[in-house]
XYZ file of C-alpha atoms in Angstrom:
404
model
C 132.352 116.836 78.565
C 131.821 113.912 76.670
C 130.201 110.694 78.963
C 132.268 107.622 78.813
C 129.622 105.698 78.209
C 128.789 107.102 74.567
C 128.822 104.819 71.755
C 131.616 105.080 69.399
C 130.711 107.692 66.631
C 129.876 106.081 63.211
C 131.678 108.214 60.719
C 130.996 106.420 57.432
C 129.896 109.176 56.021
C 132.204 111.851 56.507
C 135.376 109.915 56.029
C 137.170 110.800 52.505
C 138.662 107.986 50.733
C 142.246 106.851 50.923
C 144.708 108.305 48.212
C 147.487 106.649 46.716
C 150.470 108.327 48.340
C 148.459 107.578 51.944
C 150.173 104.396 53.011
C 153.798 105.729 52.453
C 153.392 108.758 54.100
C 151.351 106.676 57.189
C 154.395 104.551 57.504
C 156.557 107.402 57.986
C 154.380 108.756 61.023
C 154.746 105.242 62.289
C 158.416 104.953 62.090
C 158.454 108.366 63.678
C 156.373 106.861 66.757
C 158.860 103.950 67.102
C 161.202 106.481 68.182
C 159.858 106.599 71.655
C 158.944 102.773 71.594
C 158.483 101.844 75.292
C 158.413 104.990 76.881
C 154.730 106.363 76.776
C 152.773 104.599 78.805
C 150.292 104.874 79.594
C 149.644 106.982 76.724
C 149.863 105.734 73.250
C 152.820 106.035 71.019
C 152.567 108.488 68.355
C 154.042 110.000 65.620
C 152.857 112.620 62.866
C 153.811 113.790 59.818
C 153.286 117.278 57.893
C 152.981 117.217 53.968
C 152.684 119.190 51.346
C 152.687 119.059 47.823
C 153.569 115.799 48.125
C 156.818 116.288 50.173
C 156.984 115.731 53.889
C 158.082 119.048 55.793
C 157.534 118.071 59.119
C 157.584 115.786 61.831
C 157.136 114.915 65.314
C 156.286 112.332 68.095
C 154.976 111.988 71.461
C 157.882 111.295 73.893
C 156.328 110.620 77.179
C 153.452 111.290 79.179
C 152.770 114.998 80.353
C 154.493 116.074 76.898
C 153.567 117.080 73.504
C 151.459 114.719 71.515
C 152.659 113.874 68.126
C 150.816 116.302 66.512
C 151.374 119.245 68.508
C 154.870 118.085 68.214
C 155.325 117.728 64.660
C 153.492 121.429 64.268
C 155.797 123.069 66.865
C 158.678 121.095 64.221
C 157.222 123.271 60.991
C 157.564 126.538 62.605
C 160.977 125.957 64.499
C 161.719 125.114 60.599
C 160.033 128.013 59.242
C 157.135 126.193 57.356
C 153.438 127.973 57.652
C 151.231 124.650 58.906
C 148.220 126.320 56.489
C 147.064 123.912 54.084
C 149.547 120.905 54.934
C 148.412 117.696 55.153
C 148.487 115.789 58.765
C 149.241 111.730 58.972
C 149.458 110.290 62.658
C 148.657 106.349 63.511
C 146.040 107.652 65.637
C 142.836 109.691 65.674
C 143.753 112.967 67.705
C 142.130 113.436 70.991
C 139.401 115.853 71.180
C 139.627 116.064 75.320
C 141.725 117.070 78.293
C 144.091 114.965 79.533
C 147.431 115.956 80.892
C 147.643 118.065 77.931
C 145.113 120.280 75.951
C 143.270 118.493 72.862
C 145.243 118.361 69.802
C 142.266 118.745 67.517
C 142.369 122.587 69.147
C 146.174 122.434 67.689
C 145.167 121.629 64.304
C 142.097 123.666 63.919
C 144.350 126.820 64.885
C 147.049 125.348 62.892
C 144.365 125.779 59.170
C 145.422 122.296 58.195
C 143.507 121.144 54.976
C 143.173 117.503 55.772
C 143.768 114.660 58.361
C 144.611 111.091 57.551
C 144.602 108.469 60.728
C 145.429 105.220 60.796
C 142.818 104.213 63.420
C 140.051 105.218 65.691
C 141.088 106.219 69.264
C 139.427 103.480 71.451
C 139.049 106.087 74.434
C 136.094 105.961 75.598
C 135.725 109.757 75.364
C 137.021 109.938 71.881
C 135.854 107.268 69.476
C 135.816 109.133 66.366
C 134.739 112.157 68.166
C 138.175 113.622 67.406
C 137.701 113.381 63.368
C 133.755 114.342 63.671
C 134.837 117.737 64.986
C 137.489 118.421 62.455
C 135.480 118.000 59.671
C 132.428 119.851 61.333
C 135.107 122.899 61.116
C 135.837 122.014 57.177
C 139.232 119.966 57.321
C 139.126 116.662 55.019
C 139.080 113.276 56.906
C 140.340 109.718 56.373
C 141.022 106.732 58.157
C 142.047 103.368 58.633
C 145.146 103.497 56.213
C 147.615 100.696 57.589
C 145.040 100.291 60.249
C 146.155 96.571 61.033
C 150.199 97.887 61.543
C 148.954 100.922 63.713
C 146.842 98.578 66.139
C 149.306 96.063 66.698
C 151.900 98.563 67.379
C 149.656 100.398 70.159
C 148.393 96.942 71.555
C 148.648 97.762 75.357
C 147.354 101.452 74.966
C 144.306 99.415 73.239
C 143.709 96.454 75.152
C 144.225 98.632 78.524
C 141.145 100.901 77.127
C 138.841 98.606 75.885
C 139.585 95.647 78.695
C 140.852 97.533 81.567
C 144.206 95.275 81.952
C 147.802 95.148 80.566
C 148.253 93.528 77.316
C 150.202 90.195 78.038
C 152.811 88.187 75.950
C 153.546 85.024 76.763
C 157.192 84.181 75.906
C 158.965 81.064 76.121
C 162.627 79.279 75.248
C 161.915 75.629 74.500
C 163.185 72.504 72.745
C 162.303 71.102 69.389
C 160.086 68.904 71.446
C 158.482 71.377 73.439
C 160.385 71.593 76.592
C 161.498 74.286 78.728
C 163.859 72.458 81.255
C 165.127 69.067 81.542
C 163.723 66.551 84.403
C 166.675 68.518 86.934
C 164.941 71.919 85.868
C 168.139 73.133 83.979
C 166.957 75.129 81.686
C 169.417 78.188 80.362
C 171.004 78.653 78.141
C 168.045 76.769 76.097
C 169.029 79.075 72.957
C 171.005 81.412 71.102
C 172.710 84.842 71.322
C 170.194 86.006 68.713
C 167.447 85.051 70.678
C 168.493 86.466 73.813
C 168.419 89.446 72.328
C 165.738 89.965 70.870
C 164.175 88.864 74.569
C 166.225 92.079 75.927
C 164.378 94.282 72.978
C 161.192 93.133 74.472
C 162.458 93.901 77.800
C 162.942 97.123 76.532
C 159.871 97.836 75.045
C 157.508 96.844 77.672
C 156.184 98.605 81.148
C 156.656 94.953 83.318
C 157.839 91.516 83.297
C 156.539 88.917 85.458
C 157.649 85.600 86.754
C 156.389 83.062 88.989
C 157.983 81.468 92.415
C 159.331 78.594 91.482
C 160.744 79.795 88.528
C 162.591 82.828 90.557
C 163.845 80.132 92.819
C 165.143 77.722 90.103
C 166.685 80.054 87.975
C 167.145 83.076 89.751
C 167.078 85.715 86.770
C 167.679 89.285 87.213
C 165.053 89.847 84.684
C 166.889 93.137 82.903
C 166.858 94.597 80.124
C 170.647 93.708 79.091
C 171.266 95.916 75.199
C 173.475 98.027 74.572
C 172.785 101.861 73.876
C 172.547 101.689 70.384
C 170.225 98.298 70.281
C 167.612 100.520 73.124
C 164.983 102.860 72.576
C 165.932 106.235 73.407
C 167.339 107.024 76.359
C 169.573 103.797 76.238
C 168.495 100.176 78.050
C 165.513 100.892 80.538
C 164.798 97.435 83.180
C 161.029 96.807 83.080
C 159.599 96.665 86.237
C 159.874 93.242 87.927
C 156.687 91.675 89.045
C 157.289 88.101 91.090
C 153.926 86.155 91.752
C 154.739 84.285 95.475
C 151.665 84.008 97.161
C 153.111 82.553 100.388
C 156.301 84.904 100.110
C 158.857 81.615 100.189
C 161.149 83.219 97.891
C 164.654 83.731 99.407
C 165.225 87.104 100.228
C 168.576 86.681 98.876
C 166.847 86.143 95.440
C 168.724 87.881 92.865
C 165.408 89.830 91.564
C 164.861 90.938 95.401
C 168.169 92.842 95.379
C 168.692 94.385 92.410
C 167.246 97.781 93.807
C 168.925 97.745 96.669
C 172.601 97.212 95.373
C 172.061 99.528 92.974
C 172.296 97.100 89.689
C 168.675 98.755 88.514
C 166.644 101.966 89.208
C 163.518 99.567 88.517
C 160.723 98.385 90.827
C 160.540 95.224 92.323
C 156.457 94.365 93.066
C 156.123 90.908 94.833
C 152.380 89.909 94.583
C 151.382 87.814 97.357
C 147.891 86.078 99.280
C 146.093 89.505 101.332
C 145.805 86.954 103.788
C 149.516 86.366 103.915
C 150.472 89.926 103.353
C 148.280 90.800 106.536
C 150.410 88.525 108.593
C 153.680 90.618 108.020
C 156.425 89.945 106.066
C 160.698 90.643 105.824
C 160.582 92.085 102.205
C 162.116 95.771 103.201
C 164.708 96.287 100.863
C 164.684 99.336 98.603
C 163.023 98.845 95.609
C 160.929 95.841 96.209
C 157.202 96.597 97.407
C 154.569 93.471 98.688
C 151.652 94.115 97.121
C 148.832 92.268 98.529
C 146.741 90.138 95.999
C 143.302 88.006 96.414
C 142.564 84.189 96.008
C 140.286 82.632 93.936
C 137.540 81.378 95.207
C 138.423 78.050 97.037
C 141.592 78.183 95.346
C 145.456 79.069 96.878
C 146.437 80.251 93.651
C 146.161 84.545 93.531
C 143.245 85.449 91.567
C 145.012 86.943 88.048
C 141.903 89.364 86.916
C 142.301 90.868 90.096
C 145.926 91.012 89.597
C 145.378 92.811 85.987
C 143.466 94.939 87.524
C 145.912 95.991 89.959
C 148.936 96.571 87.694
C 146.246 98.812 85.542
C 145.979 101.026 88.287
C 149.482 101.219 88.876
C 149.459 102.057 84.888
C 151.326 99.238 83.358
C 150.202 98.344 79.464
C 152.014 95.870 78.540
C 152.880 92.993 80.618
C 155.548 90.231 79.490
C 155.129 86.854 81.210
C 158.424 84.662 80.850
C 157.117 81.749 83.330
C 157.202 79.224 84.376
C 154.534 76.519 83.816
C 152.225 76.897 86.417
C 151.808 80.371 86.126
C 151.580 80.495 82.151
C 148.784 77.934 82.574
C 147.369 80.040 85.071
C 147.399 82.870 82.403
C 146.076 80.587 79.917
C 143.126 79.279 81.737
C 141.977 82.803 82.883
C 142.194 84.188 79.225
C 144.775 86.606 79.988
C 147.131 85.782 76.676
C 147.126 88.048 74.251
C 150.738 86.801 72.306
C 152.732 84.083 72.449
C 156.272 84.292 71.195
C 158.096 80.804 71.413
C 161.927 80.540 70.788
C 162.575 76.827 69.832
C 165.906 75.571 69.977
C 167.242 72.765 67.472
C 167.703 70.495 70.478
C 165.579 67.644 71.862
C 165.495 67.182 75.819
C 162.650 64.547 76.084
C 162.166 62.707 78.903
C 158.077 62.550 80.958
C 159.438 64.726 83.710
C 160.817 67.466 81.806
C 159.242 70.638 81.501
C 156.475 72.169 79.346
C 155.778 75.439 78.668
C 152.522 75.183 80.285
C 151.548 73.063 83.254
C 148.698 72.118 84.725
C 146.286 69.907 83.241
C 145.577 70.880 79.996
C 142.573 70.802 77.807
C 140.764 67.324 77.948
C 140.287 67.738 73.861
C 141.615 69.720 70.830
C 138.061 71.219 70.789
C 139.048 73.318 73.571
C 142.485 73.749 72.988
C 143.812 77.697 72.796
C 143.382 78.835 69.130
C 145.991 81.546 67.303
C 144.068 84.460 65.695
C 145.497 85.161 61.851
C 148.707 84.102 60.526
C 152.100 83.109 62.304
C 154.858 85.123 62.052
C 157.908 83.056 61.923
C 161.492 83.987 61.719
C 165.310 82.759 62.228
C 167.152 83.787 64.766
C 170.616 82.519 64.608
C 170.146 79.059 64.703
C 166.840 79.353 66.500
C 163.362 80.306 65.219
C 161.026 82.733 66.774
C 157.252 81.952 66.222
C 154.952 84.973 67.212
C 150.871 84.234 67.371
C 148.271 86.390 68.345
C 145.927 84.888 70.563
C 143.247 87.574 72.260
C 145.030 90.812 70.894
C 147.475 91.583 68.758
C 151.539 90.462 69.057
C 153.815 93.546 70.564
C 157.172 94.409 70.683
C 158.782 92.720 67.618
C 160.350 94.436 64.889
């Protein structure tokens, strides 16, 4: 078994270059892993393709954990269509896995299947794989290339990434704010802030990600539901899934009649409720015994009454949630901010002005004390109208998630 603390394999010189019919046939294998967008954590999503002479004859993707990976899928695809694997050319957006998980190694699969060539669009980042996957393939004479739309295929696994190289969730910060950057007006009325559009594309998010959290005060203010609200055709398969609900209340002040705290238990959504609060407070006791809705006690930081949030990523690793959506409020997106924990940040800004120097901002706190240390966005924006509103997506530690 391979040790988790190898070094990534350097495969420069076994890789075969990239042809010209590469990138088309890559994006097919990535639209085929879309089709189970949302449902694989913690596993990556993946989809293959089978070509040959230039013609795809064969597809398949991984649907959820404990089931086929996309290329053991897309194989067990050619026969039920009566195509002989031999020869065929494999794409899939990532490297297969040379190891035992909770399903044999694919590169077994493809060895057995006499494939003449493997194209990936990135490296696994598993510690136990890291190349090793393409290294043994060619050892046993199959062509290998990667890295074609290597960019695309990262960004779309982003959790599955940042949850194996960091050890946490991949969070997006997302916010609904005015054309002069507030949230809520001096009163804290904040909804709606924008559009139908918008909302929607929120509720794809929802859809596509393993949690959603929210802090106190903004659970009290507004009290969201925090569902996924699309219809079946808009979902990923399987129609509208709720995220699970994470609520960060270290004192545990919120109303048990919150609507978030009863969801579960009146049976509006099969989804967990996890309210994080203080260990100190959770070891007091607590009334939080509806169905659904677990306390799940949480450390300070040191000489602080806020909940330490590395700890907290660490928990919800353990408890196997990738990506993490943050929608708020203030407080706790500076809290994310100032612990580094941002890996996205997707603003909807409305073509309204609130104003006013006790209104809102998306994040609270102090602030930096100069533009030297202010948060900087990795790469270019991506920018888009919705409805009347415009979404602006920016990677900040990692890679954006979940758009279209």
């Amino acid at each position: 078994m391979i040790s988790p603390s190898e070094p990534p394999l350097d495969l420069t010189a076994i890789l075969a270059p990239e042809r010209a019919e590469d990138a088309h046939f890559m994006g097919m294998a990535l639209d085929e892993a879309r089709m189970a967008w949302g449902r694989t954590s913690p596993n990556p999503m993946v989809g293959a393709v089978l070509v040959r002479d230039g013609r795809a004859v064969a597809r398949g993707h991984h649907v959820r954990a404990g089931l086929d990976h996309g290329e053991v899928a897309a194989l067990k695809d050619a026969r039920e269509r009566g195509v002989d694997p031999r020869g065929c050319v494999l794409y899939v957006n990532l490297e297969p896995c040379c190891v035992f998980g909770r399903t044999p190694p694919c590169t077994d699969a493809l060895l057995d299947a006499g494939l003449s060539r493997v194209v990936a669009a990135m490296i696994d980042p598993s510690p136990r794989v890291q190349g090793r996957g393409l290294a043994l393939l060619h050892a046993a004479g199959v062509e290998v290339t990667c890295g074609v739309l290597e960019g695309a295929a990262r960004a779309f696994n982003a959790p599955f990434v940042t949850l194996t190289t960091l050890g946490r969730p991949h969070v997006t910060a997302k916010v609904a704010m005015s054309l002069d950057g507030k949230i809520a007006t001096r009163t804290g009325d904040s909804f709606p802030m924008t559009g139908e559009e918008a909302r929607r594309s929120v509720h794809k998010l929802r859809d596509r990600v393993d949690a959603i959290l929210v802090g106190r005060v903004t659970a009290q203010r507004d009290d969201p539901r925090l569902t996924c609200r699309l219809s079946p055709g808009e979902a990923g398969p399987g129609g509208p899934r709720d995220p699970t609900r994470v609520l960060i209340d270290p004192e545990l002040r919120l109303s048990p009649e919150a609507a978030l705290l009863r969801l579960h238990a009146s049976g509006l959504s099969t989804a967990q409720t996890w309210v994080i609060a203080a260990s100190d407070v959770v070891e007091r006791g607590h009334t939080l015994d509806a169905a659904g809705v677990e306390v799940i006690p949480c450390p300070r930081q040191e000489g602080s009454p806020a909940l330490d949030l590395g700890i907290l990523m660490e928990i919800l690793a353990r408890r196997e949630i990738c990506s993490l959506l943050v929608e708020g409020g203030g407080e706790t997106l500076a809290g994310f901010a100032r612990a580094g924990l941002i890996d996205a940040w997707i603003a909807h800004i409305a073509p309204i002005l609130v104003g006013g120097r006790q209104a809102q901002s998306p994040l609270a706190g102090l602030g930096v004390a100069g533009l030297g240390e202010a948060i900087k966005a990795r790469g270019p924006l991506r920018v888009r109208r919705l409805g009347d509103d415009i979404e602006i997506a920016a990677a900040v530690a990692g890679d954006v998630y979940g758009l279209d």
